[in-house]
Structures are given as structure tokens and as C-alpha cells.
Short mmCIF file of C-alpha atoms in Angstrom, two decimals:
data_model
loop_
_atom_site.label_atom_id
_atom_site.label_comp_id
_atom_site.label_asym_id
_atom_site.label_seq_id
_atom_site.Cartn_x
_atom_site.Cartn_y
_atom_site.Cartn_z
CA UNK A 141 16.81 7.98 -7.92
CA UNK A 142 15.54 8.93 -11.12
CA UNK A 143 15.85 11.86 -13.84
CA UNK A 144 12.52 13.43 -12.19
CA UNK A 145 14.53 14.66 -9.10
CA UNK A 146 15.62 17.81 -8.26
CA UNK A 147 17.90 17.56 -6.27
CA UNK A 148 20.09 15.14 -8.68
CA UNK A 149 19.75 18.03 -11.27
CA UNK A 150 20.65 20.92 -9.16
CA UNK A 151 23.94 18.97 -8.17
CA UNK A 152 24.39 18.47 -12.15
CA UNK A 153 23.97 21.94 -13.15
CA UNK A 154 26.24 23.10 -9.75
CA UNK A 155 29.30 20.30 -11.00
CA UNK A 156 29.18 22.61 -14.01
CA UNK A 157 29.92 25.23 -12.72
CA UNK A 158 26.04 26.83 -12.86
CA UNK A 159 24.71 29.18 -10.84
CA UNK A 160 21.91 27.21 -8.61
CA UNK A 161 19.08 28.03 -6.62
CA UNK A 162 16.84 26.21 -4.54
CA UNK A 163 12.95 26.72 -3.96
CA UNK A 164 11.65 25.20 -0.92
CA UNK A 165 8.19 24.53 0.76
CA UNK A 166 8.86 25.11 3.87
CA UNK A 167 4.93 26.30 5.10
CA UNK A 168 1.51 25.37 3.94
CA UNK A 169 -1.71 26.35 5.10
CA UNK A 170 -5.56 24.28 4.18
CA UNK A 171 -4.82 22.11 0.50
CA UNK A 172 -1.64 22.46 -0.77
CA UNK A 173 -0.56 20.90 -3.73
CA UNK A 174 2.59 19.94 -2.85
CA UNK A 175 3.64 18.70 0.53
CA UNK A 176 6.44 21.05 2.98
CA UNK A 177 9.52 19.71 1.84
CA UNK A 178 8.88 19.57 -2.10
CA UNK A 179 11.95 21.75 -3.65
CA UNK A 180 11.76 23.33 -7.45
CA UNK A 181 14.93 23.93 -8.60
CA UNK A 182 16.30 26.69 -11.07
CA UNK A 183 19.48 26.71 -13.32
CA UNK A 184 20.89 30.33 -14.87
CA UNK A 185 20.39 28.71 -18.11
CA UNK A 186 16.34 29.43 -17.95
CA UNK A 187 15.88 25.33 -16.92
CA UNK A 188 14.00 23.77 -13.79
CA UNK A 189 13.15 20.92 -12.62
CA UNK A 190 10.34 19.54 -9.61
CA UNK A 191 7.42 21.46 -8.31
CA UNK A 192 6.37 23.39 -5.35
CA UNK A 193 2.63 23.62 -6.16
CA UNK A 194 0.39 21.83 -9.38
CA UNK A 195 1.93 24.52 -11.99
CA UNK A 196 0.27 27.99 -10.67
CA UNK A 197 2.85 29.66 -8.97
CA UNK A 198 6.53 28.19 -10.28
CA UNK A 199 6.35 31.10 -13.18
CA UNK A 200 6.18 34.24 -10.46
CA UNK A 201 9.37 31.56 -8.01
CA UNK A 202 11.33 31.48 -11.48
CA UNK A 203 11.36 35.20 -11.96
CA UNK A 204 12.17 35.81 -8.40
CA UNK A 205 14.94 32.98 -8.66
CA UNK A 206 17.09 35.53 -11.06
CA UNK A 207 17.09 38.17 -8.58
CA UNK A 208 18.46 35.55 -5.47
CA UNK A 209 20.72 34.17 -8.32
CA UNK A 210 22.19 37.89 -8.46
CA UNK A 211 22.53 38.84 -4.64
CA UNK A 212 22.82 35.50 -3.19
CA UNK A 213 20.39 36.58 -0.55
CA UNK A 214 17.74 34.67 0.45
CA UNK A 215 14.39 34.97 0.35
CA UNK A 216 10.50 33.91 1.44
CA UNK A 217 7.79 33.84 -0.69
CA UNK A 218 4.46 33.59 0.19
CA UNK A 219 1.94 32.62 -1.88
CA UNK A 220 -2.49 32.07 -1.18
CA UNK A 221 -5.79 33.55 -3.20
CA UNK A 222 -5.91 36.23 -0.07
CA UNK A 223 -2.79 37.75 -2.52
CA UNK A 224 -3.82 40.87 -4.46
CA UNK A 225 -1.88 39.09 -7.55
CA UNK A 226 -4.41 35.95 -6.81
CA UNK A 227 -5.58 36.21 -9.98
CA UNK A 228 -1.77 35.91 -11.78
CA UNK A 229 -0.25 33.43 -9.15
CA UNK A 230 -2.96 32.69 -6.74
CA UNK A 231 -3.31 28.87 -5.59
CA UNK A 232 -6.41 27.64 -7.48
CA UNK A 233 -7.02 25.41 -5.18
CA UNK A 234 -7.50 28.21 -2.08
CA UNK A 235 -4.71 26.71 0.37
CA UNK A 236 -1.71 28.89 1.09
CA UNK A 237 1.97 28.30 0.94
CA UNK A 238 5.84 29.85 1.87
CA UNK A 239 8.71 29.29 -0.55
CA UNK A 240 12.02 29.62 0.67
CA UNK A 241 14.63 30.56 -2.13
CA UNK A 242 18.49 30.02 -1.56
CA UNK A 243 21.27 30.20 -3.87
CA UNK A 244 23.77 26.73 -4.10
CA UNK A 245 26.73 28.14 -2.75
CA UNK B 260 22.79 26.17 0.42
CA UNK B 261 26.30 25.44 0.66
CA UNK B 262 27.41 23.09 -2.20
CA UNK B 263 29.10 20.61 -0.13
CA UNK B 264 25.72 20.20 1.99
CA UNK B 265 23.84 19.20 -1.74
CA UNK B 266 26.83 16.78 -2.57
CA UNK B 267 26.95 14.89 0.89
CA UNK B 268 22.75 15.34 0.88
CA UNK B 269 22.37 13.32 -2.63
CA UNK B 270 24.94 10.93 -1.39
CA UNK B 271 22.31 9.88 1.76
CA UNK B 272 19.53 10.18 -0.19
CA UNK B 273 21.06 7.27 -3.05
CA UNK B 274 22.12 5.45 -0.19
CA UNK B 275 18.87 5.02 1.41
CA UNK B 276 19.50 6.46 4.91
CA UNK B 277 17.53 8.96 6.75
CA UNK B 278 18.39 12.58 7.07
CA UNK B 279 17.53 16.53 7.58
CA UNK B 280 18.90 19.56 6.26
CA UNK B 281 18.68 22.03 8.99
CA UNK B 282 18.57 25.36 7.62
CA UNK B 283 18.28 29.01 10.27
CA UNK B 284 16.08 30.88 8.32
CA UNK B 285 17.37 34.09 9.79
CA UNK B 286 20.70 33.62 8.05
CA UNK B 287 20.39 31.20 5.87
CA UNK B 288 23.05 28.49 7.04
CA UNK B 289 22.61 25.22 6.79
CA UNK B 290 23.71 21.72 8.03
CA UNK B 291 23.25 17.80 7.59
CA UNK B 292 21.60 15.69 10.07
CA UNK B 293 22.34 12.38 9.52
CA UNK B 294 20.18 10.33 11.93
CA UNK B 295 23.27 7.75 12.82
CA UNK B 296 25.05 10.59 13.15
CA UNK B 297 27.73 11.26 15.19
CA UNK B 298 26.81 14.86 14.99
CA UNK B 299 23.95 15.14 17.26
CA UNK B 300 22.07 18.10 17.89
CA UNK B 301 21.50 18.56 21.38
CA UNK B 302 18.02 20.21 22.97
CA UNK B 303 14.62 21.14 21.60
CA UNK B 304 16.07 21.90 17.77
CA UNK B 305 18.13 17.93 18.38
CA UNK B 306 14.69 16.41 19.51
CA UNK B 307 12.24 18.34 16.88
CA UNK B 308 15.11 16.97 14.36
CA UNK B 309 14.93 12.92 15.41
CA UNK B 310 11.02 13.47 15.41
CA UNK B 311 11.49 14.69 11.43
CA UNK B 312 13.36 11.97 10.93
CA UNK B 313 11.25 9.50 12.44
CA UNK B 314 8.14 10.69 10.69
CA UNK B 315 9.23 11.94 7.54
CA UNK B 316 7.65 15.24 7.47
CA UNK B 317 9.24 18.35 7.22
CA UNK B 318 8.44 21.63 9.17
CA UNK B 319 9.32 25.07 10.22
CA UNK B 320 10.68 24.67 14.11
CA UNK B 321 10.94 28.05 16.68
CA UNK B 322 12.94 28.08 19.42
CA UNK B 323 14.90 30.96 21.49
CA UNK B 324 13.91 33.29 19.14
CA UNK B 325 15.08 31.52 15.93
CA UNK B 326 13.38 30.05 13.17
CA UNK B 327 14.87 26.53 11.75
CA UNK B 328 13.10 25.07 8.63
CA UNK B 329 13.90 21.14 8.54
CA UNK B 330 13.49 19.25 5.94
CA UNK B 331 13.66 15.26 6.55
CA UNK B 332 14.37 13.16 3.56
CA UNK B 333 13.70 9.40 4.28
CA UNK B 334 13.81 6.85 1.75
CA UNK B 335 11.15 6.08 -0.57
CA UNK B 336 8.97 2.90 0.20
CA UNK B 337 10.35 -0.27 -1.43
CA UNK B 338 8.30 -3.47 -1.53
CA UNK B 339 10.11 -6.64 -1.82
CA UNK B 340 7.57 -9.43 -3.08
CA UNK B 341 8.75 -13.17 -2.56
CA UNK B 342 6.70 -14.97 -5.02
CA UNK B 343 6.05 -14.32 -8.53
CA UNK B 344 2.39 -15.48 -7.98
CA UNK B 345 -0.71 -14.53 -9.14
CA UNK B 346 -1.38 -12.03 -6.18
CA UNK B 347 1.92 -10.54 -6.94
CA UNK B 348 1.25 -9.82 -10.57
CA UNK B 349 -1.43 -8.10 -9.38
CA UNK B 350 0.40 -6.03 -6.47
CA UNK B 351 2.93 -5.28 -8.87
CA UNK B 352 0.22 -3.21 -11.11
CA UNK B 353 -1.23 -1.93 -8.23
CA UNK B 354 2.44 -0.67 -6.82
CA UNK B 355 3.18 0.98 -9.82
CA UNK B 356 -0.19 2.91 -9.69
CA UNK B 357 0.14 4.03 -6.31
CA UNK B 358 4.01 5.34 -7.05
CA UNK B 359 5.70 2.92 -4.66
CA UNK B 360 8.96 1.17 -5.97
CA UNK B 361 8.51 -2.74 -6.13
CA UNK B 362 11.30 -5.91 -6.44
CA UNK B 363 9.87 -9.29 -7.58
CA UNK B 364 11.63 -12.66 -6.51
CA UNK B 365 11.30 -15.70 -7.00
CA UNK B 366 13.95 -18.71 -7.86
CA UNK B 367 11.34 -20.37 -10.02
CA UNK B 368 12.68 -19.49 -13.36
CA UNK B 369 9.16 -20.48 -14.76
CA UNK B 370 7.59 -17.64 -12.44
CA UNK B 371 9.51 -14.94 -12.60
CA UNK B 372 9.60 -13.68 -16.26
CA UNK B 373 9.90 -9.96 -17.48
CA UNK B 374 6.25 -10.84 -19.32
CA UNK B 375 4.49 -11.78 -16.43
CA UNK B 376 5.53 -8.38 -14.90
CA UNK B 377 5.70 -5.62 -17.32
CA UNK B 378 7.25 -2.46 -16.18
CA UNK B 379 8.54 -3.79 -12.80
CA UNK B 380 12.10 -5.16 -11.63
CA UNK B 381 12.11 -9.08 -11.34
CA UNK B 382 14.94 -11.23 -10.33
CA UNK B 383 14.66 -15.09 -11.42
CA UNK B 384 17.01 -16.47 -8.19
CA UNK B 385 17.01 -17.22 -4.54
CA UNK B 386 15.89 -14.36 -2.06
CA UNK B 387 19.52 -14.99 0.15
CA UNK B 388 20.87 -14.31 -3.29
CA UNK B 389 18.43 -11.44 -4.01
CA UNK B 390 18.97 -10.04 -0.55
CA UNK B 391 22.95 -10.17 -0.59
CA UNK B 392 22.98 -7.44 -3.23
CA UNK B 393 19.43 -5.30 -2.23
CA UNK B 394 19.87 -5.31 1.94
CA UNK B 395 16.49 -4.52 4.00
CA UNK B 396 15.73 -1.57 5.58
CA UNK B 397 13.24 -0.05 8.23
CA UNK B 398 11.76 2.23 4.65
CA UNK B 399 11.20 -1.37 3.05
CA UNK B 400 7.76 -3.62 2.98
CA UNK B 401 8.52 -7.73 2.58
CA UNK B 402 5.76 -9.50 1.23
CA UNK B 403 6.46 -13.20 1.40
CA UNK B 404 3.79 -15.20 -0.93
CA UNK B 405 5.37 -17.57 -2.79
CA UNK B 406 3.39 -20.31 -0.03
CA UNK B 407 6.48 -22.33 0.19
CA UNK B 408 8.51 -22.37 3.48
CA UNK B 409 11.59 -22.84 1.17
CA UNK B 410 11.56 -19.62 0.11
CA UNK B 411 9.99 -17.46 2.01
CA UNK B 412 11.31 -18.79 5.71
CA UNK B 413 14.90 -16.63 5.37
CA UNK B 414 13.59 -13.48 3.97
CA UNK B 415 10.98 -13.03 6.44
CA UNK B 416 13.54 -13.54 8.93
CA UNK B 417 15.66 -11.81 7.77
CA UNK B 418 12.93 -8.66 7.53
CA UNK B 419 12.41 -9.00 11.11
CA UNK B 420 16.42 -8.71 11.96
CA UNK B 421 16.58 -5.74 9.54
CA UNK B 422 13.33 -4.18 11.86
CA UNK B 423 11.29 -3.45 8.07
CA UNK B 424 8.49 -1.08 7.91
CA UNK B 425 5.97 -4.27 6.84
CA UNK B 426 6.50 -7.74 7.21
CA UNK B 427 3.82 -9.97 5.42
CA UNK B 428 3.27 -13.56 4.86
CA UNK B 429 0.23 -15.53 2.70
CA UNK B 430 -1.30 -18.23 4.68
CA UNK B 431 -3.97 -19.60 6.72
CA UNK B 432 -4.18 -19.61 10.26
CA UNK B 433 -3.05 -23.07 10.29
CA UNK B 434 -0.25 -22.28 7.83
CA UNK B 435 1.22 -19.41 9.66
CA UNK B 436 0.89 -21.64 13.17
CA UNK B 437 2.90 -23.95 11.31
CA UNK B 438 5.41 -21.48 10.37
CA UNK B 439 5.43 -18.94 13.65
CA UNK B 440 6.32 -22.82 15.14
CA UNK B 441 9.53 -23.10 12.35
CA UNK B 442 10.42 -19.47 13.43
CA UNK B 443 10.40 -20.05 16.75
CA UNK B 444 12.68 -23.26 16.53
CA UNK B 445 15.03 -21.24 14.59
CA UNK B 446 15.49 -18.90 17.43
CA UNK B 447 13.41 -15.69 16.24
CA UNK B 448 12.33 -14.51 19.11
CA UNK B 449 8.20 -14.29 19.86
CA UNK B 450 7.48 -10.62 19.55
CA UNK B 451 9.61 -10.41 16.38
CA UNK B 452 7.49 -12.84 15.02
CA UNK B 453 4.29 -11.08 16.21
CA UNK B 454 5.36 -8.65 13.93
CA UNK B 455 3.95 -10.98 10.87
CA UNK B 456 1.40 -9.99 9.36
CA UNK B 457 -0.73 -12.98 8.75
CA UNK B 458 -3.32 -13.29 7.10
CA UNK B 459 -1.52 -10.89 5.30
CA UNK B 460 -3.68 -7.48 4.42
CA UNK B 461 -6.31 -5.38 5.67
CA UNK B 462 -9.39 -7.53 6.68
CA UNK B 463 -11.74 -6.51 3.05
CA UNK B 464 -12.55 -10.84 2.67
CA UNK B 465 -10.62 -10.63 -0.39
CA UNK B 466 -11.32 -13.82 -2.06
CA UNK B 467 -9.47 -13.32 -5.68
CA UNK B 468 -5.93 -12.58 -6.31
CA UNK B 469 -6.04 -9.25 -7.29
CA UNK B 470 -8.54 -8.20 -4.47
CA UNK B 471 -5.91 -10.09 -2.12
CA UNK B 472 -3.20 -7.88 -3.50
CA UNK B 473 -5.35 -4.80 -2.80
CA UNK B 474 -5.82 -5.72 1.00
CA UNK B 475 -1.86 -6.23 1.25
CA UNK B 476 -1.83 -2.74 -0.47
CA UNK B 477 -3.63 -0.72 2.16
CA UNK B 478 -2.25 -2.75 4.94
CA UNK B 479 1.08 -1.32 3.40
CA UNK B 480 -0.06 2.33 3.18
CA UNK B 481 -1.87 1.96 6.31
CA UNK B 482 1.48 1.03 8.31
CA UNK B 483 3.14 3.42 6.23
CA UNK B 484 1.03 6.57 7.12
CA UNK B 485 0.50 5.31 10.35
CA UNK B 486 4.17 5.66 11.22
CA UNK B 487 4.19 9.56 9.63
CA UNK B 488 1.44 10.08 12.54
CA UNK B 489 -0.95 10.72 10.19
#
């Protein structure tokens, strides 16, 4: 496995003693950039690594990754250009998707 | 996720075997599916799970009023080449644009040089050898070309005991008669060796190396997706 996965990192950042969270696919609806399964991956320090769509929404899971870091409660996401914030986060490419965010430990 | 869950997870996932992370959406536990498991999951959740890890996709799953997201992580595709040919020098280029992870081998020292295959793993020795220290696997593709029985006879067999995804071999008709005929006298049973794919790729009438290596190419991905039920 190489440096480009996410899951290696968030193990990294979790052996030292980092607070972790996980963003998941786990729905998508007509094109989706990235396939259900596809995990982004957020350290406390500000770092990620991986992708759960081509770039458009990671900015808007990253800021909601701080507030799951706090509480430790999970937490869905749903993105799709039917969203009012379409224009800020929307999915260029008109598909739809969930993102499930959980906290390492 | 619980921290122990990521540990054992990446520990699967290096070794190459199949499994799921099961996680109830409702409350946010989780567990690890391995699928030799001992720890089988019993009912509609235990079948959707096998099906995951059968197919390699990941999905939401409801049942009695719960909602289970489970994500299957299989292995990556590996192609083993036997033969550093021409056709493979071609695949290998081919492999690399397509994302898929590829092993050349060939116990011809003359063949199988780092400058005939830029960018891609090659190992100058004998595929036993090769094979004692990279072991087959159901999420691998053989690709026997080197055209001589010597080498490519055990590794093929060997890709049929170890059930892998592909299992191709260059030749004519009249070459692979003549080799389904050594199989058979070494005790490889018939419909294992049906399994051979030979002529080996998609039917294009590839005539040149490189167009040879792009019918063994989608003859990969075409077994490949096939299995995911695309």
C-alpha cells in the first residue's frame, strides 16, 4: 500500500496520539466522482489525505470534521446541486452524495 | 471508529485478504468482517455482508429497522506476467495507465531488465522462485507468455490451484492443445484447465504486440468487472 492511502495515514496520525476522523461515502446518487466506499481522512493538525468527490466538496467535510473531532458524535452529510449552498459545495458534475463522518476512537 | 478496528483493518488490507467494516449507522459501532472469518454474521445483514465481499462494492444495507453501511475492501488487482516479451513490455505500459499493479518474470536474465520495463517491478528468476515469495490469490490475473512450456507450465498451474481472478496463456490453438494435453497428464483436472484463457484476450484480431497486450487488457477488466456484477 502506498503513501496515497488514507487509511495508512489515519492509523499514523492515531499512533500519535492525534485526534482522527473519518469521512466516508457511504451513498451516491447519478455521477459521482468517487465510488461508495472512498474515505477522506482528517488529522487535528489541519492535514488530510484521499477524496470523497473530484475536490468540490472536501473544504465544507473538513470544516464539519472539527466539530465531530470536538463531540465525537457522528454525523451524515449530504451533498448534490439540489443544495441551496450548490453554488459553494455543490457537485459540479450534478450527481448526489452522503458522507458519513466518525471520530477514530 | 474504534481504533483497534483501523489497526486490525490496515493489517487485512496489507495482507491482501478480503474484508468489511460493518458500521450501525444509528449508533455508530462498528465491527470487522473478515470473510474467513470465524466470526460470521448470521441472517440478511451475514448474507448482504459475503455478497460485499464477493463483489467488492460497498453499500448502505436496511434491515429490522436498522441501517448498516458496509464497506468491503478487497485487494487491488495484481497481474503477474510470465514472460518478459514484447507483448509484455507493452502490457506493462498499458497496466500502469489503467492503475492496476503489475509483476514481470522471467528467468531469462537477458529479458528481464529494469530498462526494458521502466517504472514496473521485474524479477530476473524462475516463476516457482518468484511465486514462493509473492503467493496467488483469487484478486490476482496470471498472464503466462513467455511461449515456452518450461516456464510457464507451473505457474499456470499453480494459478488454477490458487482459483485466480484471470488465468491466461499465449498460443495457438494447436499450442494450447498441446499444452491442455501436458496439463492434463499432470493431473489438473479438465474444468480447471477450461479455465485458460487461450488465445489469450478479447477477440479484437490483434496482430502486433502491443495490440495483443491490449486484448489481454480488456479480457482482464472484462473478468474483473464482470465479477463486481457490473
Amino acid at each position: 500500500m502506498d503513501m496515497l492511502d488514507p487509511l495508512i495515514h489515519a492509523e499514523r496520525w492515531m499512533l500519535e496520539g492525534k485526534e482522527v476522523v473519518i469521512a466516508t461515502v457511504v451513498k451516491t446518487w447519478g455521477s459521482a466522482p468517487r465510488p461508495v466506499g472512498s474515505h477522506l481522512v482528517i488529522c487535528e493538525d489541519g492535514t488530510f489525505e484521499g477524496s470523497v468527490s473530484g475536490g468540490c466538496v472536501e473544504g465544507a467535510v473538513i470544516e464539519e470534521a472539527s466539530e465531530v473531532m470536538k463531540s465525537g458524535e457522528p454525523k451524515m452529510l449530504e451533498f448534490g446541486v439540489a443544495d441551496e449552498t450548490a453554488w459553494r459545495v455543490g457537485l459540479s458534475c450534478g450527481g448526489r452524495i452522503e458522507v458519513y463522518l466518525e471520530r477514530v476512537g | 471508529m474504534d481504533p483497534n478496528l483501523l489497526k486490525k483493518l490496515n493489517i487485512e488490507r496489507a495482507a491482501r485478504r478480503a474484508c468489511a467494516v460493518v458500521t450501525d449507522l444509528s449508533d455508530g459501532r462498528d465491527r470487522l468482517v473478515k470473510q474467513a472469518g470465524s466470526d460470521v454474521i448470521q441472517g440478511p445483514l451475514g448474507n448482504a455482508i459475503q455478497a460485499a465481499l464477493r463483489s467488492g462494492k460497498s453499500s448502505i444495507f436496511d434491515t429490522e429497522g436498522r441501517r448498516f453501511f458496509i464497506n468491503a475492501h478487497v485487494p487491488a488487482l495484481r497481474i503477474v506476467v510470465i514472460g518478459a516479451v514484447h507483448i509484455s513490455q507493452a502490457l506493462a505500459q498499458i497496466a500502469k495507465a489503467v492503475d492496476y499493479t503489475i509483476d514481470i518474470v522471467d528467468p531469462r536474465t537477458a529479458f528481464a531488465t529494469p530498462e526494458r520495463f521502466p517504472g514496473v517491478d521485474v524479477y530476473a528468476q524462475w516463476p516457482e522462485d518468484y511465486l514462493a515469495a509473492h503467493p496467488l490469490d483469487t484478486y490476482t490475473a496470471l498472464v503466462a507468455v513467455s511461449h515456452d512450456p518450461k516456464i510457464d507450465d507451473a505457474p499456470l498451474i499453480e494459478a488454477l490451484y490458487a482459483n485466480c481472478l484471470y488465468v491466461g496463456a499465449l498460443g495457438s490453438r494447436k499450442t494450447h492443445s498441446k499444452r491442455v494435453e501436458r496439463l492434463a497428464e499432470a493431473g489438473i483436472l479438465q474444468e480447471k484447465i477450461s479455465r485458460i484463457s487461450s488465445p489469450i484476450g478479447l477477440d479484437i484480431a490483434a496482430a502486433s504486440p502491443a495490440e495483443i497486450a491490449v486484448a489481454i487488457m480488456a479480457e482482464i477488466i472484462q473478468v474483473l468487472r464482470l465479477r463486481d456484477g457490473a
